mmCIF file of C-alpha atoms in Angstrom:
data_model
loop_
_atom_site.group_PDB
_atom_site.id
_atom_site.type_symbol
_atom_site.label_atom_id
_atom_site.label_comp_id
_atom_site.label_asym_id
_atom_site.label_seq_id
_atom_site.Cartn_x
_atom_site.Cartn_y
_atom_site.Cartn_z
ATOM 1 C CA MET A 1 27.588 53.323 -28.279
ATOM 2 C CA ASP A 2 26.971 49.975 -26.602
ATOM 3 C CA VAL A 3 29.320 47.594 -28.316
ATOM 4 C CA THR A 4 27.934 44.583 -26.475
ATOM 5 C CA SER A 5 24.281 45.005 -27.488
ATOM 6 C CA ASP A 6 24.547 43.318 -30.871
ATOM 7 C CA ALA A 7 27.547 41.095 -30.145
ATOM 8 C CA PRO A 8 26.836 37.405 -29.987
ATOM 9 C CA ARG A 9 27.095 35.957 -26.524
ATOM 10 C CA ARG A 10 29.623 33.207 -26.024
ATOM 11 C CA PRO A 11 27.900 30.336 -24.290
ATOM 12 C CA SER A 12 29.322 29.059 -21.079
ATOM 13 C CA SER A 13 30.794 25.571 -21.017
ATOM 14 C CA ARG A 14 27.788 24.302 -19.024
ATOM 15 C CA ASN A 15 25.221 25.802 -21.430
ATOM 16 C CA SER A 16 27.091 24.563 -24.460
ATOM 17 C CA LYS A 17 27.121 21.084 -22.969
ATOM 18 C CA VAL A 18 23.353 21.206 -22.456
ATOM 19 C CA GLU A 19 22.842 22.456 -26.015
ATOM 20 C CA LEU A 20 25.018 19.711 -27.448
ATOM 21 C CA GLU A 21 23.117 17.085 -25.453
ATOM 22 C CA SER A 22 19.760 18.512 -26.541
ATOM 23 C CA SER A 23 20.832 18.798 -30.172
ATOM 24 C CA SER A 24 21.917 15.173 -30.304
ATOM 25 C CA HIS A 25 18.926 12.871 -30.508
ATOM 26 C CA ILE A 26 20.688 10.008 -28.783
ATOM 27 C CA LYS A 27 18.811 8.760 -25.706
ATOM 28 C CA VAL A 28 20.742 6.657 -23.234
ATOM 29 C CA TRP A 29 18.589 4.181 -21.276
ATOM 30 C CA ARG A 30 19.477 3.992 -17.653
ATOM 31 C CA PRO A 31 17.657 1.387 -15.550
ATOM 32 C CA ARG A 32 15.911 2.713 -12.480
ATOM 33 C CA VAL A 33 16.943 -0.403 -10.537
ATOM 34 C CA PRO A 34 20.652 -1.187 -10.217
ATOM 35 C CA PRO A 35 21.791 -4.245 -12.226
ATOM 36 C CA GLN A 36 22.834 -6.065 -9.036
ATOM 37 C CA ILE A 37 19.298 -5.886 -7.647
ATOM 38 C CA LEU A 38 17.815 -6.983 -10.977
ATOM 39 C CA LEU A 39 20.165 -9.964 -10.972
ATOM 40 C CA LEU A 40 19.163 -10.914 -7.426
ATOM 41 C CA ASP A 41 15.475 -10.618 -8.363
ATOM 42 C CA LEU A 42 16.049 -12.900 -11.347
ATOM 43 C CA LEU A 43 17.983 -15.420 -9.266
ATOM 44 C CA PHE A 44 15.201 -15.440 -6.679
ATOM 45 C CA ALA A 45 12.567 -16.155 -9.350
ATOM 46 C CA VAL A 46 14.731 -18.924 -10.842
ATOM 47 C CA ALA A 47 15.222 -20.455 -7.387
ATOM 48 C CA LEU A 48 11.450 -20.534 -6.838
ATOM 49 C CA VAL A 49 10.865 -22.201 -10.198
ATOM 50 C CA CYS A 50 13.545 -24.791 -9.480
ATOM 51 C CA GLY A 51 12.102 -25.423 -6.028
ATOM 52 C CA ALA A 52 8.616 -25.918 -7.450
ATOM 53 C CA ALA A 53 9.969 -28.275 -10.119
ATOM 54 C CA PHE A 54 11.760 -30.291 -7.424
ATOM 55 C CA ALA A 55 8.615 -30.476 -5.286
ATOM 56 C CA LEU A 56 6.536 -31.613 -8.271
ATOM 57 C CA SER A 57 9.041 -34.278 -9.244
ATOM 58 C CA LYS A 58 9.518 -35.658 -5.727
ATOM 59 C CA TYR A 59 6.033 -35.367 -4.236
ATOM 60 C CA HIS A 60 3.734 -35.549 -7.274
ATOM 61 C CA ALA A 61 2.347 -38.875 -6.053
ATOM 62 C CA HIS A 62 0.816 -37.066 -3.066
ATOM 63 C CA MET A 63 -0.633 -34.229 -5.170
ATOM 64 C CA ASN A 64 -3.837 -34.144 -7.147
ATOM 65 C CA TYR A 65 -4.546 -31.807 -10.041
ATOM 66 C CA TYR A 66 -5.646 -28.956 -7.782
ATOM 67 C CA ASP A 67 -2.580 -29.236 -5.517
ATOM 68 C CA ARG A 68 -0.299 -28.909 -8.518
ATOM 69 C CA LEU A 69 -2.302 -25.957 -9.802
ATOM 70 C CA VAL A 70 -1.988 -24.165 -6.452
ATOM 71 C CA LEU A 71 1.767 -24.817 -6.428
ATOM 72 C CA VAL A 72 2.178 -23.440 -9.933
ATOM 73 C CA PHE A 73 0.212 -20.268 -9.153
ATOM 74 C CA ALA A 74 2.135 -19.829 -5.901
ATOM 75 C CA ILE A 75 5.354 -19.241 -7.849
ATOM 76 C CA PRO A 76 4.399 -15.882 -9.442
ATOM 77 C CA ALA A 77 2.707 -14.816 -6.192
ATOM 78 C CA LEU A 78 5.825 -15.522 -4.107
ATOM 79 C CA THR A 79 8.021 -13.979 -6.789
ATOM 80 C CA MET A 80 6.096 -10.713 -6.684
ATOM 81 C CA LEU A 81 6.145 -10.783 -2.888
ATOM 82 C CA GLY A 82 9.917 -11.227 -2.888
ATOM 83 C CA TRP A 83 10.412 -8.455 -5.420
ATOM 84 C CA ARG A 84 8.220 -5.919 -3.619
ATOM 85 C CA TRP A 85 9.193 -6.857 -0.051
ATOM 86 C CA LYS A 86 12.864 -7.796 -0.039
ATOM 87 C CA PRO A 87 13.080 -9.262 3.512
ATOM 88 C CA SER A 88 10.504 -11.903 2.575
ATOM 89 C CA ARG A 89 13.022 -13.450 0.181
ATOM 90 C CA ILE A 90 15.332 -14.418 3.025
ATOM 91 C CA LEU A 91 12.334 -15.797 4.912
ATOM 92 C CA ILE A 92 11.121 -17.905 1.967
ATOM 93 C CA VAL A 93 14.592 -19.290 1.244
ATOM 94 C CA GLY A 94 15.166 -19.975 4.944
ATOM 95 C CA ILE A 95 11.875 -21.861 5.310
ATOM 96 C CA ALA A 96 12.650 -23.981 2.246
ATOM 97 C CA ALA A 97 16.235 -24.726 3.307
ATOM 98 C CA LEU A 98 15.441 -25.666 6.912
ATOM 99 C CA SER A 99 12.387 -27.705 5.918
ATOM 100 C CA MET A 100 14.349 -29.686 3.349
ATOM 101 C CA PHE A 101 17.144 -30.215 5.894
ATOM 102 C CA ALA A 102 14.628 -31.584 8.401
ATOM 103 C CA ILE A 103 13.077 -33.860 5.769
ATOM 104 C CA HIS A 104 16.561 -35.120 4.903
ATOM 105 C CA LEU A 105 17.249 -35.887 8.570
ATOM 106 C CA TYR A 106 14.047 -37.921 8.851
ATOM 107 C CA SER A 107 15.051 -40.224 5.965
ATOM 108 C CA ASP A 108 11.463 -41.536 5.811
ATOM 109 C CA ASP A 109 11.642 -42.695 9.445
ATOM 110 C CA LEU A 110 9.410 -40.851 11.928
ATOM 111 C CA GLY A 111 11.281 -42.446 14.835
ATOM 112 C CA ARG A 112 14.350 -40.332 14.069
ATOM 113 C CA ALA A 113 12.562 -37.369 15.645
ATOM 114 C CA ASP A 114 13.786 -38.633 19.043
ATOM 115 C CA GLN A 115 17.176 -39.878 17.839
ATOM 116 C CA THR A 116 18.596 -36.981 15.799
ATOM 117 C CA PHE A 117 19.842 -33.943 17.726
ATOM 118 C CA PHE A 118 18.558 -31.252 15.348
ATOM 119 C CA LEU A 119 15.157 -32.910 14.990
ATOM 120 C CA ARG A 120 14.695 -33.541 18.680
ATOM 121 C CA TYR A 121 15.618 -30.054 19.855
ATOM 122 C CA PHE A 122 14.967 -27.754 16.897
ATOM 123 C CA LEU A 123 13.342 -28.986 13.694
ATOM 124 C CA SER A 124 10.689 -31.574 14.490
ATOM 125 C CA SER A 125 7.295 -29.942 14.276
ATOM 126 C CA GLN A 126 6.651 -29.867 18.015
ATOM 127 C CA SER A 127 10.142 -28.549 18.813
ATOM 128 C CA ALA A 128 9.933 -25.861 16.135
ATOM 129 C CA ILE A 129 6.481 -24.691 17.270
ATOM 130 C CA LEU A 130 7.688 -24.534 20.881
ATOM 131 C CA TRP A 131 10.623 -22.400 19.748
ATOM 132 C CA MET A 132 8.197 -20.200 17.826
ATOM 133 C CA SER A 133 6.068 -19.754 20.948
ATOM 134 C CA ALA A 134 9.030 -18.848 23.135
ATOM 135 C CA LEU A 135 10.406 -16.392 20.576
ATOM 136 C CA PHE A 136 7.046 -14.626 20.239
ATOM 137 C CA VAL A 137 6.804 -14.167 24.020
ATOM 138 C CA LEU A 138 10.395 -12.869 24.171
ATOM 139 C CA ALA A 139 9.696 -10.518 21.268
ATOM 140 C CA THR A 140 6.669 -9.126 23.102
ATOM 141 C CA MET A 141 8.793 -8.416 26.166
ATOM 142 C CA PHE A 142 11.502 -6.666 24.149
ATOM 143 C CA TYR A 143 8.950 -4.592 22.223
ATOM 144 C CA TRP A 144 7.539 -3.298 25.513
ATOM 145 C CA ILE A 145 11.015 -2.682 26.926
ATOM 146 C CA GLY A 146 11.978 -0.824 23.775
ATOM 147 C CA MET A 147 8.875 1.342 23.765
ATOM 148 C CA LEU A 148 8.830 2.191 27.468
ATOM 149 C CA SER A 149 12.568 2.907 27.660
ATOM 150 C CA ARG A 150 12.844 4.420 24.179
ATOM 151 C CA SER A 151 15.558 1.884 23.412
ATOM 152 C CA LEU A 152 16.178 1.460 19.692
ATOM 153 C CA SER A 153 18.352 -1.588 20.312
ATOM 154 C CA ALA A 154 15.579 -3.355 22.251
ATOM 155 C CA GLY A 155 13.142 -2.647 19.417
ATOM 156 C CA ALA A 156 15.631 -4.022 16.881
ATOM 157 C CA ILE A 157 16.130 -7.169 18.975
ATOM 158 C CA ALA A 158 12.354 -7.602 19.237
ATOM 159 C CA SER A 159 12.010 -7.329 15.461
ATOM 160 C CA LYS A 160 14.717 -9.952 14.897
ATOM 161 C CA LEU A 161 13.063 -12.259 17.435
ATOM 162 C CA THR A 162 9.753 -11.886 15.597
ATOM 163 C CA TRP A 163 11.383 -12.704 12.261
ATOM 164 C CA SER A 164 13.020 -15.756 13.858
ATOM 165 C CA ALA A 165 9.700 -16.880 15.323
ATOM 166 C CA VAL A 166 7.988 -16.608 11.934
ATOM 167 C CA LEU A 167 10.816 -18.546 10.279
ATOM 168 C CA ILE A 168 10.895 -21.421 12.747
ATOM 169 C CA GLY A 169 7.087 -21.472 12.984
ATOM 170 C CA PHE A 170 6.626 -21.939 9.252
ATOM 171 C CA VAL A 171 9.357 -24.599 9.274
ATOM 172 C CA GLY A 172 7.414 -26.387 12.014
ATOM 173 C CA MET A 173 4.260 -26.293 9.899
ATOM 174 C CA MET A 174 6.073 -27.635 6.820
ATOM 175 C CA VAL A 175 7.716 -30.414 8.821
ATOM 176 C CA ARG A 176 4.399 -31.282 10.500
ATOM 177 C CA TRP A 177 2.890 -31.680 7.032
ATOM 178 C CA TYR A 178 5.660 -34.121 6.121
ATOM 179 C CA GLU A 179 5.372 -35.973 9.439
ATOM 180 C CA SER A 180 1.687 -36.609 8.823
ATOM 181 C CA TYR A 181 2.571 -38.473 5.630
ATOM 182 C CA LEU A 182 5.238 -40.488 7.448
ATOM 183 C CA MET A 183 2.462 -41.667 9.763
ATOM 184 C CA GLY A 184 0.551 -42.979 6.740
ATOM 185 C CA ALA A 185 -0.559 -41.866 3.305
ATOM 186 C CA ASP A 186 -4.173 -41.889 4.485
ATOM 187 C CA ILE A 187 -3.282 -39.664 7.462
ATOM 188 C CA GLY A 188 -1.180 -37.107 5.622
ATOM 189 C CA HIS A 189 -2.732 -33.644 5.304
ATOM 190 C CA ILE A 190 -1.896 -29.953 5.413
ATOM 191 C CA PRO A 191 -1.618 -28.890 9.101
ATOM 192 C CA ILE A 192 -4.579 -26.537 9.330
ATOM 193 C CA SER A 193 -7.260 -28.969 10.451
ATOM 194 C CA ASN A 194 -7.771 -28.279 14.171
ATOM 195 C CA LEU A 195 -7.604 -25.424 16.671
ATOM 196 C CA TYR A 196 -3.993 -26.129 17.626
ATOM 197 C CA GLU A 197 -2.802 -25.918 14.034
ATOM 198 C CA VAL A 198 -4.874 -22.901 13.052
ATOM 199 C CA PHE A 199 -3.685 -20.990 16.124
ATOM 200 C CA VAL A 200 -0.142 -21.522 14.882
ATOM 201 C CA LEU A 201 -1.249 -20.272 11.461
ATOM 202 C CA PHE A 202 -3.021 -17.271 13.002
ATOM 203 C CA SER A 203 0.092 -16.292 14.976
ATOM 204 C CA LEU A 204 2.358 -16.550 11.941
ATOM 205 C CA ILE A 205 0.081 -14.608 9.598
ATOM 206 C CA THR A 206 -0.551 -11.826 12.121
ATOM 207 C CA ALA A 207 3.174 -11.489 12.817
ATOM 208 C CA LEU A 208 4.035 -11.473 9.124
ATOM 209 C CA PHE A 209 1.588 -8.660 8.384
ATOM 210 C CA TYR A 210 2.890 -6.714 11.348
ATOM 211 C CA LEU A 211 6.498 -7.045 10.157
ATOM 212 C CA TYR A 212 5.485 -5.599 6.813
ATOM 213 C CA TYR A 213 3.865 -2.553 8.440
ATOM 214 C CA GLU A 214 6.783 -2.176 10.820
ATOM 215 C CA ARG A 215 9.212 -1.865 7.926
ATOM 216 C CA HIS A 216 6.870 0.258 5.807
ATOM 217 C CA TYR A 217 6.274 2.835 8.549
ATOM 218 C CA ASN A 218 9.720 2.455 10.150
ATOM 219 C CA THR A 219 8.441 2.035 13.705
ATOM 220 C CA HIS A 220 8.721 -0.632 16.402
ATOM 221 C CA ALA A 221 6.136 0.922 18.694
ATOM 222 C CA LEU A 222 3.175 -1.085 17.404
ATOM 223 C CA GLY A 223 4.923 -4.379 18.109
ATOM 224 C CA SER A 224 4.075 -4.047 21.794
ATOM 225 C CA PHE A 225 0.369 -4.218 20.956
ATOM 226 C CA VAL A 226 0.308 -6.650 18.023
ATOM 227 C CA LEU A 227 2.708 -9.130 19.635
ATOM 228 C CA PHE A 228 0.576 -9.029 22.776
ATOM 229 C CA ILE A 229 -2.361 -10.650 21.014
ATOM 230 C CA ILE A 230 -0.011 -13.127 19.327
ATOM 231 C CA SER A 231 1.370 -14.075 22.748
ATOM 232 C CA ALA A 232 -2.202 -14.494 23.979
ATOM 233 C CA ALA A 233 -2.865 -16.854 21.045
ATOM 234 C CA VAL A 234 0.321 -18.756 21.899
ATOM 235 C CA GLY A 235 -0.824 -19.044 25.514
ATOM 236 C CA PHE A 236 -4.194 -20.448 24.447
ATOM 237 C CA MET A 237 -2.466 -22.856 22.060
ATOM 238 C CA MET A 238 -0.187 -24.136 24.831
ATOM 239 C CA TRP A 239 -3.126 -24.605 27.193
ATOM 240 C CA TYR A 240 -5.110 -26.376 24.507
ATOM 241 C CA SER A 241 -2.245 -28.696 23.638
ATOM 242 C CA VAL A 242 -1.694 -29.642 27.293
ATOM 243 C CA SER A 243 -5.369 -30.122 28.157
ATOM 244 C CA ARG A 244 -6.369 -31.912 24.955
ATOM 245 C CA ASP A 245 -3.038 -33.335 23.753
ATOM 246 C CA ALA A 246 -3.811 -31.389 20.570
ATOM 247 C CA GLN A 247 -0.221 -31.291 19.341
ATOM 248 C CA GLN A 248 -0.558 -34.906 18.256
ATOM 249 C CA ILE A 249 -1.251 -35.389 14.545
ATOM 250 C CA GLN A 250 -4.676 -36.900 13.987
ATOM 251 C CA PRO A 251 -6.353 -38.240 10.822
ATOM 252 C CA LEU A 252 -8.722 -35.866 9.090
ATOM 253 C CA VAL A 253 -12.426 -36.216 9.731
ATOM 254 C CA PRO A 254 -14.330 -37.001 6.499
ATOM 255 C CA ALA A 255 -15.743 -33.473 6.153
ATOM 256 C CA LEU A 256 -12.223 -32.031 5.935
ATOM 257 C CA GLN A 257 -10.870 -34.492 3.399
ATOM 258 C CA SER A 258 -11.041 -32.022 0.554
ATOM 259 C CA TRP A 259 -8.580 -29.880 -1.383
ATOM 260 C CA TRP A 260 -10.851 -26.901 -0.628
ATOM 261 C CA MET A 261 -9.432 -26.858 2.898
ATOM 262 C CA LYS A 262 -5.972 -25.967 1.560
ATOM 263 C CA ILE A 263 -7.180 -22.652 0.151
ATOM 264 C CA HIS A 264 -10.260 -21.850 2.256
ATOM 265 C CA VAL A 265 -8.599 -21.993 5.684
ATOM 266 C CA PRO A 266 -5.456 -19.935 4.839
ATOM 267 C CA ALA A 267 -7.595 -17.240 3.196
ATOM 268 C CA ASN A 268 -9.833 -17.224 6.255
ATOM 269 C CA PHE A 269 -6.942 -16.740 8.643
ATOM 270 C CA ILE A 270 -5.355 -13.999 6.606
ATOM 271 C CA GLY A 271 -8.642 -12.239 7.292
ATOM 272 C CA TYR A 272 -8.624 -13.115 11.003
ATOM 273 C CA GLY A 273 -4.988 -12.065 11.393
ATOM 274 C CA SER A 274 -5.537 -8.730 9.662
ATOM 275 C CA PHE A 275 -8.640 -8.005 11.725
ATOM 276 C CA ALA A 276 -6.788 -8.803 14.961
ATOM 277 C CA LEU A 277 -3.903 -6.545 13.914
ATOM 278 C CA SER A 278 -6.293 -3.673 13.161
ATOM 279 C CA ALA A 279 -7.897 -4.094 16.591
ATOM 280 C CA MET A 280 -4.562 -3.848 18.394
ATOM 281 C CA VAL A 281 -3.643 -0.777 16.342
ATOM 282 C CA ALA A 282 -7.007 0.635 17.407
ATOM 283 C CA VAL A 283 -5.936 0.143 21.046
ATOM 284 C CA ALA A 284 -2.764 2.121 20.321
ATOM 285 C CA TYR A 285 -4.859 4.824 18.607
ATOM 286 C CA LEU A 286 -7.203 5.194 21.571
ATOM 287 C CA MET A 287 -4.297 5.334 24.031
ATOM 288 C CA LYS A 288 -2.496 8.016 22.039
ATOM 289 C CA ASP A 289 -5.746 9.943 21.625
ATOM 290 C CA LYS A 290 -6.023 9.999 25.435
ATOM 291 C CA GLY A 291 -2.430 11.107 25.806
ATOM 292 C CA VAL A 292 -1.158 7.734 27.067
ATOM 293 C CA LEU A 293 2.316 6.948 25.650
ATOM 294 C CA ASP A 294 1.695 9.880 23.341
ATOM 295 C CA ASP A 295 5.366 10.568 22.641
ATOM 296 C CA ARG A 296 6.210 6.917 22.024
ATOM 297 C CA LEU A 297 3.541 5.965 19.505
ATOM 298 C CA PRO A 298 3.319 6.935 15.817
ATOM 299 C CA SER A 299 1.040 9.786 14.783
ATOM 300 C CA LEU A 300 -2.721 9.330 14.773
ATOM 301 C CA GLU A 301 -2.643 9.596 10.970
ATOM 302 C CA VAL A 302 -0.226 6.652 10.710
ATOM 303 C CA LEU A 303 -2.250 4.564 13.169
ATOM 304 C CA ASP A 304 -5.441 5.348 11.259
ATOM 305 C CA ASP A 305 -3.780 4.376 7.979
ATOM 306 C CA VAL A 306 -2.500 1.043 9.328
ATOM 307 C CA MET A 307 -5.939 0.293 10.767
ATOM 308 C CA TYR A 308 -7.618 1.029 7.435
ATOM 309 C CA LYS A 309 -5.149 -1.009 5.375
ATOM 310 C CA SER A 310 -5.356 -3.981 7.733
ATOM 311 C CA ILE A 311 -9.140 -4.075 7.597
ATOM 312 C CA SER A 312 -9.122 -3.656 3.801
ATOM 313 C CA VAL A 313 -6.728 -6.569 3.288
ATOM 314 C CA GLY A 314 -8.533 -8.713 5.833
ATOM 315 C CA PHE A 315 -11.911 -7.986 4.289
ATOM 316 C CA ALA A 316 -10.690 -8.910 0.796
ATOM 317 C CA PHE A 317 -9.316 -12.273 1.918
ATOM 318 C CA PHE A 318 -12.260 -12.987 4.218
ATOM 319 C CA THR A 319 -14.599 -12.394 1.279
ATOM 320 C CA ILE A 320 -12.607 -14.853 -0.835
ATOM 321 C CA ALA A 321 -12.635 -17.365 2.023
ATOM 322 C CA THR A 322 -16.414 -17.042 2.417
ATOM 323 C CA ILE A 323 -16.957 -17.700 -1.282
ATOM 324 C CA LEU A 324 -14.604 -20.681 -1.196
ATOM 325 C CA GLY A 325 -16.402 -21.977 1.894
ATOM 326 C CA ALA A 326 -19.742 -21.800 0.085
ATOM 327 C CA LEU A 327 -18.308 -23.774 -2.832
ATOM 328 C CA TRP A 328 -16.860 -26.322 -0.428
ATOM 329 C CA ALA A 329 -20.223 -26.617 1.372
ATOM 330 C CA ALA A 330 -21.974 -27.248 -1.948
ATOM 331 C CA GLU A 331 -19.614 -30.115 -2.653
ATOM 332 C CA ALA A 332 -19.660 -31.582 0.869
ATOM 333 C CA TRP A 333 -23.256 -30.998 1.972
ATOM 334 C CA GLY A 334 -25.128 -30.328 -1.249
ATOM 335 C CA GLY A 335 -25.895 -26.638 -0.611
ATOM 336 C CA TYR A 336 -24.036 -23.360 -0.702
ATOM 337 C CA TRP A 337 -25.511 -22.055 2.551
ATOM 338 C CA SER A 338 -27.235 -23.791 5.446
ATOM 339 C CA TRP A 339 -27.247 -21.111 8.193
ATOM 340 C CA ASP A 340 -24.928 -23.251 10.262
ATOM 341 C CA PRO A 341 -23.682 -21.281 13.346
ATOM 342 C CA LYS A 342 -20.170 -21.047 11.916
ATOM 343 C CA GLU A 343 -21.504 -19.783 8.588
ATOM 344 C CA THR A 344 -23.873 -17.359 10.288
ATOM 345 C CA TRP A 345 -21.136 -15.830 12.434
ATOM 346 C CA ALA A 346 -18.803 -15.655 9.455
ATOM 347 C CA LEU A 347 -21.510 -13.607 7.739
ATOM 348 C CA ILE A 348 -21.798 -11.365 10.816
ATOM 349 C CA VAL A 349 -18.036 -10.758 10.725
ATOM 350 C CA TRP A 350 -18.201 -9.975 7.005
ATOM 351 C CA LEU A 351 -21.117 -7.557 7.453
ATOM 352 C CA ASN A 352 -19.367 -5.828 10.364
ATOM 353 C CA TYR A 353 -16.246 -4.997 8.364
ATOM 354 C CA ALA A 354 -18.214 -4.287 5.198
ATOM 355 C CA ALA A 355 -20.110 -1.646 7.171
ATOM 356 C CA TRP A 356 -16.842 -0.271 8.605
ATOM 357 C CA LEU A 357 -15.353 0.117 5.120
ATOM 358 C CA HIS A 358 -18.586 1.588 3.764
ATOM 359 C CA MET A 359 -18.646 4.223 6.484
ATOM 360 C CA ARG A 360 -14.972 4.918 5.913
ATOM 361 C CA LEU A 361 -15.200 5.362 2.154
ATOM 362 C CA ILE A 362 -18.634 7.003 1.911
ATOM 363 C CA LYS A 363 -18.976 8.895 5.182
ATOM 364 C CA GLY A 364 -15.300 9.475 5.952
ATOM 365 C CA LEU A 365 -15.237 7.471 9.187
ATOM 366 C CA ARG A 366 -12.136 8.436 11.192
ATOM 367 C CA GLY A 367 -10.888 8.976 14.709
ATOM 368 C CA ARG A 368 -12.202 7.437 17.910
ATOM 369 C CA ALA A 369 -15.357 6.033 16.346
ATOM 370 C CA ALA A 370 -13.369 4.071 13.760
ATOM 371 C CA ALA A 371 -10.945 2.815 16.413
ATOM 372 C CA TRP A 372 -13.695 1.707 18.814
ATOM 373 C CA TRP A 373 -15.501 -0.041 15.958
ATOM 374 C CA ALA A 374 -12.312 -1.875 14.919
ATOM 375 C CA LEU A 375 -11.711 -2.920 18.519
ATOM 376 C CA THR A 376 -15.299 -4.132 18.905
ATOM 377 C CA GLY A 377 -14.843 -6.094 15.691
ATOM 378 C CA LEU A 378 -12.189 -8.167 17.458
ATOM 379 C CA ALA A 379 -14.833 -9.449 19.888
ATOM 380 C CA VAL A 380 -17.120 -10.399 16.991
ATOM 381 C CA THR A 381 -14.251 -12.097 15.166
ATOM 382 C CA ALA A 382 -13.074 -13.925 18.295
ATOM 383 C CA PHE A 383 -16.541 -15.363 18.870
ATOM 384 C CA ALA A 384 -16.733 -16.520 15.255
ATOM 385 C CA PHE A 385 -13.263 -18.028 15.602
ATOM 386 C CA ILE A 386 -13.483 -19.623 19.070
ATOM 387 C CA GLY A 387 -16.873 -18.954 20.652
ATOM 388 C CA VAL A 388 -18.843 -20.896 18.074
ATOM 389 C CA ASN A 389 -16.647 -23.933 18.723
ATOM 390 C CA MET A 390 -17.136 -23.579 22.480
ATOM 391 C CA PHE A 391 -20.836 -22.846 22.791
ATOM 392 C CA LEU A 392 -22.613 -23.786 19.570
ATOM 393 C CA SER A 393 -22.910 -26.887 17.436
ATOM 394 C CA GLY A 394 -23.753 -27.624 13.842
ATOM 395 C CA LEU A 395 -22.224 -28.912 10.660
ATOM 396 C CA HIS A 396 -18.860 -27.590 11.866
ATOM 397 C CA SER A 397 -19.019 -29.594 15.111
ATOM 398 C CA TYR A 398 -15.778 -31.406 14.144
ATOM 399 C CA GLY A 399 -14.014 -28.215 15.199
ATOM 400 C CA LYS A 400 -15.647 -28.134 18.643
ATOM 401 C CA LEU A 401 -13.514 -26.984 21.535
#
């Protein structure tokens, strides 16, 4: 007779605990994000709101309705950026703190740029942009050293140099904006009005996108390629400033005296920066595909993914910029489209990347063909960016090289 067949089993302590928990209908909410991080996120959002309120109260006389609207909408955008990409919070706070410190040192006197130590050597717009340029070149060197020697410390130093360059570069742009108003209320404008200024913007945006991908994919290898084109842009900017004295702040030409410029140009250069980044990743893809630096570069799948994401982001912003440009043209020249050389080449750039994305999504474009196409797109984009100014003329002749 089996005496254990009908005997009730005594539950183990672990099973009884599970049964007790399942029998009780009490649900304990546990946040997925630790309270400390939630508190920091909240403090960051509050700091942005306070900063925007301060800017509105102090500089509202220099802002029209649209400027204030852009500032208000920038708060949730920067908040979401800081929440999703934590390192950007330090960057945003650093830019604000250093910019306000520089403005405080000026004390409404432009002449203090040559009298105050920190302004003269670090925080005036020209000093800050020179520091940015030097840091980008140093970062490029360290990225190459790190990749060729497989040195993790060199790659980490390169990344920190790039972050520093982005920080001081944006501070230089903010201070340059303030300096233009110190020169005169009729001269003051956002510093994105000539080739010198937009090359600074291009370098900063391209570097910022690269830093995001570097952290997301946990690799420093692509910095050697992306920082190379940024260093090339810095070299052109230095040549242009020496040959044309372009670093000097100039009054806006009448065609640019519009609030449209403040949103059209940044959107445009987010597109240009993303396209340039995708082209340099394409170079890395083609080199790895040929077996060059094969063991030092990320996988072809990662390179392909970065290339695709960069073109997608660039295309979205370039589309927005093209629409904004058409609206600006309607206000300035009375028509949405005039087949001006700059407009025509902007359309060619848009069609090129629209075709790339179409082939990618519909036909499954991958591999060497996608990489060569992305690299060729850099030539098309470069001509639209610089070549039109050098060789063609039209309604955009105020930007002539």
